[in-house]
Amino acid sequence: MSLLGSSPKAAETSVSVPKGECPQCWRHAYDPRIHRGLRGDCAACIDHMINGCPGFNRR
C-alpha cells in the first residue's frame, strides 16, 4: 500500500505509527507533502529537535 493517497490524511491512516514513536515525527519523516512548500526549516521539526517530542522525551 502506498504512503501517498488521494486524501490529505492518507499518510496518517494508511501506515500506523509504531508503538513508542512520536506521531508528528513519524508523519514528518514519511509524508513528503508536509515539507513540500517550505522554503526553510520546518518549525515543528526544529522544536522537536531542540525540545524533544511531547509525551516522549520533552525537556
Short mmCIF file of C-alpha atoms in Angstrom, two decimals:
data_model
loop_
_atom_site.label_atom_id
_atom_site.label_comp_id
_atom_site.label_asym_id
_atom_site.label_seq_id
_atom_site.Cartn_x
_atom_site.Cartn_y
_atom_site.Cartn_z
CA MET A 1 0.00 0.00 0.00
CA SER A 2 1.32 3.43 -0.90
CA LEU A 3 2.02 6.09 1.70
CA LEU A 4 0.61 8.72 -0.61
CA GLY A 5 -3.06 8.51 -1.38
CA SER A 6 -5.64 10.85 -2.80
CA SER A 7 -6.76 12.32 0.53
CA PRO A 8 -4.66 14.61 2.75
CA LYS A 9 -4.99 12.18 5.65
CA ALA A 10 -3.79 9.18 3.61
CA ALA A 11 -0.28 9.08 5.06
CA GLU A 12 -1.65 9.31 8.59
CA THR A 13 -4.10 6.47 8.18
CA SER A 14 -2.51 4.11 5.65
CA VAL A 15 0.56 3.41 7.78
CA SER A 16 0.19 3.11 11.51
CA VAL A 17 2.76 4.78 13.72
CA PRO A 18 4.87 2.17 15.51
CA LYS A 19 4.45 1.97 19.25
CA GLY A 20 6.85 4.28 21.06
CA GLU A 21 7.28 6.64 18.09
CA CYS A 22 6.16 10.26 18.07
CA PRO A 23 3.23 10.56 15.63
CA GLN A 24 4.32 14.01 14.46
CA CYS A 25 7.92 12.93 13.84
CA TRP A 26 6.71 9.83 12.02
CA ARG A 27 4.42 11.82 9.70
CA HIS A 28 7.06 14.50 9.06
CA ALA A 29 9.60 11.81 8.17
CA TYR A 30 7.38 9.73 5.87
CA ASP A 31 4.91 12.19 4.28
CA PRO A 32 6.76 14.41 1.78
CA ARG A 33 3.71 16.65 1.37
CA ILE A 34 4.28 18.14 4.82
CA HIS A 35 7.54 19.85 3.83
CA ARG A 36 6.84 20.31 0.13
CA GLY A 37 6.03 24.05 0.20
CA LEU A 38 8.65 25.12 2.72
CA ARG A 39 11.49 27.40 1.71
CA GLY A 40 13.31 26.95 5.00
CA ASP A 41 13.27 24.74 8.05
CA CYS A 42 10.07 23.24 9.46
CA ALA A 43 9.30 25.00 12.77
CA ALA A 44 7.69 21.86 14.23
CA CYS A 45 10.74 19.73 13.36
CA ILE A 46 13.13 22.31 14.81
CA ASP A 47 11.07 22.44 18.01
CA HIS A 48 11.24 18.66 18.29
CA MET A 49 15.00 18.62 17.67
CA ILE A 50 15.60 21.21 20.40
CA ASN A 51 12.94 20.32 22.97
CA GLY A 52 12.15 16.67 22.25
CA CYS A 53 8.78 15.16 21.44
CA PRO A 54 5.76 15.97 23.63
CA GLY A 55 4.79 12.96 25.68
CA PHE A 56 8.03 11.11 24.89
CA ASN A 57 11.20 12.98 25.79
CA ARG A 58 10.14 16.61 26.19
CA ARG A 59 12.72 18.74 28.00
#
